[in-house]
Amino acid sequence: MNKDDEVNRRFIKYMANLIHYNSINYDKKRRVKDSRFPLALDNDENLESVLLSVHDSESVPPNLKDHITDHSLYQAYESLSAQQQQILSFAYVQALNDKEIARILGVSQQNVSKHRLKALTKLRSLITEGG
């Protein structure tokens, strides 16, 4: 082995060790910084309060009817029962799941799911027949 190969090998080994130990030190510093100065969104318990404080002050209309812009969809929506309209509004405007809707309406989760699916099927059939 000649002298240049030995120098190159030692240099490469030095650089590999330098990178290795610097990456370990960087990771330690980053962890210390993250533990001392956590971001507000990193804490699950503060997430909801932060999002609520950032939320736009304009209120979103709670009824799905106020969001429909297509005339045929509006007419089809009007043909649904009041309970079906209410379930669709809870599900798609207020983004509630079936269990939460059932708790609000005082019915079973299966009943909510059945009415929601029945309403969507009726809307689909009314729109496709009308178009």
XYZ file of N, CA, C and O in Angstrom:
524
model
N 0.853 -1.165 0.000
C 0.000 0.000 0.000
C 0.907 1.239 0.000
O 1.803 1.364 0.824
N 0.644 2.115 -0.931
C 1.514 3.293 -0.995
C 1.026 4.379 -0.042
O -0.039 4.284 0.579
N 1.819 5.408 0.087
C 1.572 6.471 1.062
C 0.295 7.248 0.739
O -0.456 7.616 1.649
N -0.007 7.495 -0.543
C -1.224 8.237 -0.926
C -2.484 7.469 -0.536
O -3.459 8.074 -0.067
N -2.472 6.164 -0.718
C -3.639 5.360 -0.328
C -3.864 5.407 1.176
O -4.997 5.478 1.645
N -2.767 5.360 1.927
C -2.875 5.421 3.389
C -3.423 6.772 3.840
O -4.282 6.852 4.717
N -2.973 7.852 3.229
C -3.453 9.192 3.561
C -4.935 9.316 3.199
O -5.733 9.851 3.989
N -5.321 8.824 2.039
C -6.732 8.876 1.626
C -7.615 8.068 2.578
O -8.705 8.499 2.942
N -7.147 6.888 2.970
C -7.919 6.055 3.881
C -8.097 6.747 5.232
O -9.197 6.770 5.786
N -7.031 7.327 5.743
C -7.107 8.017 7.038
C -8.006 9.248 6.941
O -8.781 9.536 7.856
N -7.918 9.970 5.819
C -8.757 11.151 5.626
C -10.242 10.760 5.553
O -11.098 11.399 6.165
N -10.545 9.709 4.811
C -11.937 9.252 4.695
C -12.458 8.797 6.044
O -13.595 9.111 6.433
N -11.625 8.077 6.809
C -12.040 7.632 8.136
C -12.273 8.828 9.053
O -13.238 8.869 9.814
N -11.386 9.828 8.982
C -11.545 11.041 9.779
C -12.852 11.749 9.425
O -13.613 12.161 10.303
N -13.136 11.903 8.145
C -14.359 12.587 7.709
C -15.611 11.804 8.124
O -16.603 12.394 8.547
N -15.562 10.482 8.028
C -16.704 9.658 8.435
C -16.973 9.816 9.924
O -18.129 9.968 10.350
N -15.920 9.797 10.737
C -16.091 9.994 12.185
C -16.583 11.398 12.498
O -17.430 11.596 13.378
N -16.063 12.380 11.781
C -16.483 13.767 11.990
C -17.975 13.923 11.695
O -18.719 14.514 12.487
N -18.414 13.374 10.595
C -19.841 13.443 10.233
C -20.680 12.693 11.252
O -21.721 13.185 11.689
N -20.234 11.537 11.657
C -20.987 10.720 12.617
C -21.188 11.466 13.934
O -22.307 11.589 14.432
N -20.099 11.976 14.520
C -20.209 12.619 15.827
C -20.899 13.976 15.741
O -21.621 14.381 16.663
N -20.736 14.694 14.634
C -21.459 15.954 14.473
C -22.963 15.722 14.329
O -23.768 16.516 14.816
N -23.351 14.651 13.660
C -24.782 14.361 13.543
C -25.367 13.982 14.896
O -26.503 14.350 15.218
N -24.615 13.267 15.718
C -25.081 12.935 17.071
C -25.247 14.202 17.895
O -26.264 14.394 18.571
N -24.250 15.111 17.845
C -24.347 16.365 18.596
C -25.500 17.233 18.099
O -26.202 17.860 18.898
N -25.700 17.275 16.785
C -26.809 18.042 16.226
C -28.146 17.504 16.730
O -29.029 18.268 17.118
N -28.295 16.192 16.731
C -29.533 15.576 17.195
C -29.777 15.889 18.672
O -30.905 16.181 19.078
N -28.719 15.839 19.493
C -28.860 16.171 20.917
C -29.317 17.620 21.092
O -30.215 17.908 21.881
N -28.692 18.543 20.353
C -29.062 19.962 20.456
C -30.499 20.195 20.005
O -31.240 20.967 20.614
N -30.897 19.513 18.920
C -32.261 19.668 18.420
C -33.277 19.154 19.423
O -34.305 19.785 19.665
N -33.000 18.009 20.047
C -33.915 17.468 21.052
C -34.039 18.373 22.259
O -35.123 18.565 22.802
N -32.912 18.941 22.719
C -32.950 19.865 23.856
C -33.777 21.091 23.497
O -34.622 21.545 24.272
N -33.555 21.636 22.305
C -34.307 22.826 21.867
C -35.802 22.516 21.765
O -36.643 23.305 22.195
N -36.131 21.360 21.195
C -37.534 20.991 21.054
C -38.209 20.776 22.402
O -39.389 21.074 22.568
N -37.475 20.259 23.381
C -38.082 20.044 24.697
C -38.221 21.358 25.462
O -39.158 21.535 26.232
N -37.303 22.300 25.239
C -37.380 23.595 25.931
C -38.402 24.530 25.295
O -39.071 25.288 25.986
N -38.497 24.501 23.983
C -39.360 25.420 23.254
C -40.302 24.651 22.334
O -40.158 24.696 21.114
N -41.286 23.955 22.886
C -42.195 23.180 22.020
C -43.107 24.111 21.231
O -43.478 25.188 21.698
N -43.430 23.676 20.027
C -44.367 24.433 19.210
C -45.777 24.252 19.760
O -46.103 23.208 20.334
N -46.629 25.227 19.577
C -47.981 25.164 20.126
C -48.775 24.015 19.524
O -49.568 23.378 20.204
N -48.580 23.712 18.247
C -49.362 22.673 17.596
C -48.838 21.274 17.889
O -49.468 20.289 17.532
N -47.668 21.157 18.526
C -47.132 19.845 18.871
C -47.825 19.252 20.084
O -47.766 18.054 20.313
N -48.478 20.074 20.884
C -49.175 19.590 22.075
C -50.611 19.273 21.727
O -51.360 20.151 21.329
N -51.011 18.021 21.881
C -52.374 17.616 21.535
C -53.411 18.306 22.406
O -54.497 18.636 21.956
N -53.086 18.550 23.674
C -54.080 19.147 24.557
C -54.337 20.608 24.219
O -55.402 21.135 24.461
N -53.364 21.291 23.624
C -53.546 22.692 23.247
C -54.017 22.864 21.820
O -54.340 23.950 21.405
N -54.050 21.785 21.062
C -54.357 21.869 19.642
C -55.741 22.455 19.390
O -55.907 23.356 18.583
N -56.735 21.978 20.119
C -58.097 22.445 19.888
C -58.241 23.919 20.229
O -58.849 24.681 19.494
N -57.655 24.365 21.335
C -57.786 25.766 21.719
C -57.050 26.679 20.743
O -57.518 27.770 20.445
N -55.915 26.237 20.225
C -55.177 27.040 19.246
C -55.967 27.144 17.959
O -56.098 28.219 17.385
N -56.535 26.023 17.506
C -57.305 26.051 16.269
C -58.565 26.896 16.414
O -58.951 27.590 15.486
N -59.195 26.850 17.577
C -60.395 27.650 17.788
C -60.068 29.142 17.812
O -60.849 29.953 17.343
N -58.920 29.518 18.342
C -58.566 30.923 18.389
C -58.164 31.456 17.019
O -58.273 32.635 16.752
N -57.696 30.580 16.125
C -57.278 30.989 14.791
C -58.449 30.974 13.817
O -58.417 31.610 12.786
N -59.516 30.280 14.155
C -60.659 30.098 13.266
C -61.247 31.436 12.857
O -61.296 32.385 13.624
N -61.698 31.502 11.631
C -62.292 32.712 11.079
C -63.510 33.107 11.902
O -64.318 32.277 12.298
N -63.662 34.399 12.129
C -64.748 34.876 12.976
C -66.115 34.794 12.299
O -67.139 34.804 12.970
N -66.153 34.731 10.958
C -67.436 34.606 10.275
C -68.010 33.226 10.550
O -67.341 32.220 10.426
N -69.290 33.208 10.919
C -69.891 31.918 11.233
C -70.339 31.223 9.950
O -70.745 31.859 8.980
N -70.244 29.913 9.958
C -70.664 29.096 8.830
C -72.131 28.753 9.026
O -72.514 28.314 10.112
N -72.978 28.982 8.021
C -74.388 28.621 8.179
C -74.518 27.131 8.503
O -73.922 26.293 7.830
N -75.300 26.781 9.533
C -75.371 25.389 9.969
C -76.200 24.492 9.058
O -76.136 23.282 9.161
N -76.977 25.073 8.148
C -77.848 24.284 7.301
C -77.196 24.050 5.948
O -76.670 24.974 5.332
N -77.242 22.825 5.483
C -76.649 22.475 4.190
C -77.340 23.213 3.045
O -76.723 23.531 2.036
N -78.604 23.519 3.220
C -79.384 24.207 2.190
C -78.737 25.543 1.810
O -78.772 25.957 0.655
N -78.112 26.210 2.773
C -77.492 27.510 2.526
C -76.196 27.406 1.722
O -75.693 28.407 1.228
N -75.672 26.203 1.572
C -74.416 26.006 0.853
C -74.618 25.493 -0.564
O -73.672 25.479 -1.342
N -75.823 25.067 -0.899
C -76.083 24.464 -2.216
C -76.273 25.563 -3.252
O -77.093 26.462 -3.076
N -75.494 25.472 -4.340
C -75.600 26.478 -5.400
C -76.258 25.925 -6.664
O -76.758 26.694 -7.474
N -76.262 24.613 -6.837
C -76.859 23.993 -8.014
C -78.374 23.886 -7.820
O -78.857 23.389 -6.802
N -79.144 24.358 -8.817
C -80.607 24.406 -8.701
C -81.215 22.999 -8.608
O -82.110 22.758 -7.775
N -80.748 22.070 -9.421
C -81.323 20.710 -9.383
C -80.998 20.012 -8.068
O -81.844 19.295 -7.510
N -79.815 20.236 -7.544
C -79.459 19.654 -6.250
C -80.298 20.281 -5.138
O -80.743 19.594 -4.213
N -80.548 21.575 -5.237
C -81.367 22.261 -4.240
C -82.785 21.697 -4.228
O -83.353 21.445 -3.165
N -83.368 21.506 -5.416
C -84.719 20.946 -5.490
C -84.743 19.519 -4.949
O -85.687 19.133 -4.240
N -83.746 18.741 -5.263
C -83.675 17.368 -4.752
C -83.519 17.377 -3.234
O -84.141 16.570 -2.531
N -82.718 18.297 -2.719
C -82.529 18.409 -1.269
C -83.841 18.785 -0.580
O -84.140 18.301 0.504
N -84.611 19.651 -1.210
C -85.896 20.076 -0.646
C -86.880 18.908 -0.554
O -87.785 18.916 0.274
N -86.725 17.901 -1.403
C -87.656 16.769 -1.395
C -87.348 15.769 -0.272
O -88.143 14.861 -0.024
N -86.224 15.917 0.400
C -85.882 15.021 1.505
C -86.709 15.347 2.735
O -87.222 16.470 2.886
N -86.823 14.391 3.646
C -87.535 14.647 4.902
C -86.698 15.586 5.768
O -85.487 15.752 5.560
N -87.336 16.194 6.750
C -86.643 17.137 7.635
C -85.512 16.443 8.393
O -84.427 17.017 8.575
N -85.752 15.202 8.808
C -84.715 14.473 9.540
C -83.521 14.166 8.633
O -82.371 14.304 9.049
N -83.777 13.789 7.402
C -82.687 13.514 6.469
C -81.886 14.784 6.179
O -80.662 14.757 6.121
N -82.596 15.910 6.012
C -81.902 17.176 5.790
C -81.030 17.531 6.990
O -79.893 17.972 6.835
N -81.567 17.313 8.178
C -80.828 17.626 9.399
C -79.582 16.732 9.533
O -78.499 17.207 9.869
N -79.729 15.459 9.235
C -78.595 14.532 9.315
C -77.520 14.903 8.303
O -76.323 14.917 8.623
N -77.915 15.247 7.077
C -76.933 15.654 6.068
C -76.237 16.954 6.464
O -75.036 17.121 6.238
N -76.980 17.871 7.073
C -76.372 19.123 7.526
C -75.343 18.859 8.617
O -74.247 19.421 8.601
N -75.702 18.011 9.580
C -74.748 17.677 10.640
C -73.511 16.990 10.063
O -72.390 17.284 10.459
N -73.723 16.085 9.119
C -72.612 15.290 8.595
C -71.674 16.108 7.713
O -70.459 15.970 7.815
N -72.214 16.950 6.850
C -71.367 17.592 5.850
C -71.045 19.052 6.127
O -70.041 19.553 5.634
N -71.847 19.750 6.908
C -71.524 21.138 7.234
C -70.750 21.199 8.544
O -69.719 21.857 8.645
N -71.245 20.474 9.544
C -70.601 20.522 10.850
C -69.584 19.401 11.036
O -68.934 19.317 12.073
N -69.432 18.525 10.042
C -68.435 17.447 10.030
C -68.527 16.548 11.259
O -67.529 16.191 11.857
N -69.758 16.178 11.629
C -69.953 15.258 12.745
C -70.047 13.837 12.211
O -70.524 13.607 11.110
N -69.596 12.879 13.007
C -69.741 11.484 12.590
C -71.100 10.953 13.046
O -71.840 11.633 13.765
N -71.431 9.743 12.630
C -72.751 9.179 12.912
C -73.025 9.053 14.406
O -74.151 9.267 14.857
N -72.014 8.721 15.180
C -72.195 8.561 16.629
C -72.551 9.893 17.285
O -73.450 9.964 18.133
N -71.888 10.976 16.862
C -72.181 12.301 17.420
C -73.570 12.778 17.002
O -74.305 13.363 17.808
N -73.927 12.530 15.753
C -75.260 12.913 15.277
C -76.330 12.149 16.049
O -77.351 12.709 16.454
N -76.102 10.856 16.263
C -77.069 10.027 17.001
C -77.246 10.546 18.420
O -78.365 10.575 18.940
N -76.153 10.961 19.051
C -76.245 11.487 20.414
C -77.060 12.785 20.435
O -77.883 12.999 21.321
N -76.881 13.645 19.427
C -77.623 14.916 19.366
C -79.109 14.672 19.131
O -79.964 15.273 19.777
N -79.420 13.775 18.194
C -80.818 13.531 17.829
C -81.520 12.550 18.763
O -82.744 12.427 18.720
N -80.756 11.834 19.571
C -81.348 10.879 20.497
C -81.829 9.606 19.813
O -82.822 9.017 20.228
N -81.154 9.193 18.754
C -81.497 7.963 18.043
C -80.243 7.092 17.986
O -79.167 7.496 18.421
N -80.377 5.906 17.410
C -79.228 5.007 17.331
C -78.309 5.415 16.178
O -78.730 6.058 15.215
N -77.057 4.998 16.287
C -76.082 5.279 15.246
C -76.469 4.592 13.935
O -76.302 5.156 12.860
N -77.023 3.398 14.031
C -77.441 2.677 12.836
C -78.568 3.412 12.118
O -78.625 3.443 10.894
N -79.467 4.007 12.899
C -80.576 4.767 12.328
C -80.050 5.984 11.559
O -80.517 6.290 10.458
N -79.073 6.657 12.129
C -78.484 7.816 11.463
C -77.815 7.385 10.155
O -77.995 8.012 9.114
N -77.049 6.301 10.222
C -76.365 5.805 9.028
C -77.366 5.426 7.944
O -77.176 5.750 6.767
N -78.451 4.756 8.349
C -79.475 4.326 7.389
C -80.129 5.537 6.731
O -80.284 5.579 5.501
N -80.494 6.556 7.510
C -81.138 7.745 6.956
C -80.180 8.541 6.061
O -80.586 9.065 5.020
N -78.912 8.624 6.453
C -77.941 9.361 5.647
C -77.739 8.679 4.294
O -77.778 9.334 3.249
N -77.556 7.375 4.308
C -77.366 6.644 3.054
C -78.615 6.680 2.179
O -78.523 6.808 0.951
N -79.790 6.596 2.808
C -81.052 6.666 2.061
C -81.210 8.049 1.416
O -81.646 8.164 0.260
N -80.837 9.088 2.143
C -80.941 10.449 1.616
C -79.981 10.652 0.445
O -80.353 11.243 -0.579
N -78.769 10.146 0.571
C -77.801 10.289 -0.520
C -78.241 9.522 -1.762
O -78.085 9.997 -2.888
N -78.807 8.342 -1.547
C -79.312 7.551 -2.672
C -80.458 8.280 -3.363
O -80.527 8.333 -4.596
N -81.344 8.865 -2.577
C -82.474 9.598 -3.146
C -81.980 10.821 -3.912
O -82.468 11.112 -5.021
N -81.014 11.543 -3.345
C -80.455 12.702 -4.044
C -79.826 12.283 -5.360
O -80.031 12.929 -6.403
N -79.057 11.229 -5.348
C -78.399 10.745 -6.559
C -79.420 10.374 -7.619
O -79.282 10.738 -8.792
N -80.466 9.663 -7.208
C -81.453 9.239 -8.204
C -82.239 10.425 -8.749
O -82.532 10.482 -9.943
N -82.589 11.401 -7.894
C -83.323 12.564 -8.364
C -82.493 13.420 -9.322
O -82.999 13.964 -10.314
N -81.217 13.539 -9.054
C -80.346 14.355 -9.921
C -80.110 13.666 -11.256
O -80.146 14.300 -12.308
N -79.871 12.352 -11.239
C -79.619 11.644 -12.494
C -80.879 11.542 -13.353
O -80.799 11.604 -14.574
N -82.038 11.423 -12.725
C -83.283 11.418 -13.490
C -83.585 12.769 -14.082
O -84.063 12.890 -15.203
N -83.281 13.836 -13.310
C -83.542 15.188 -13.781
C -82.586 15.635 -14.873
O -82.894 16.470 -15.691
N -81.352 15.050 -14.895
C -80.312 15.477 -15.855
C -80.354 14.651 -17.034
O -80.469 14.600 -18.123
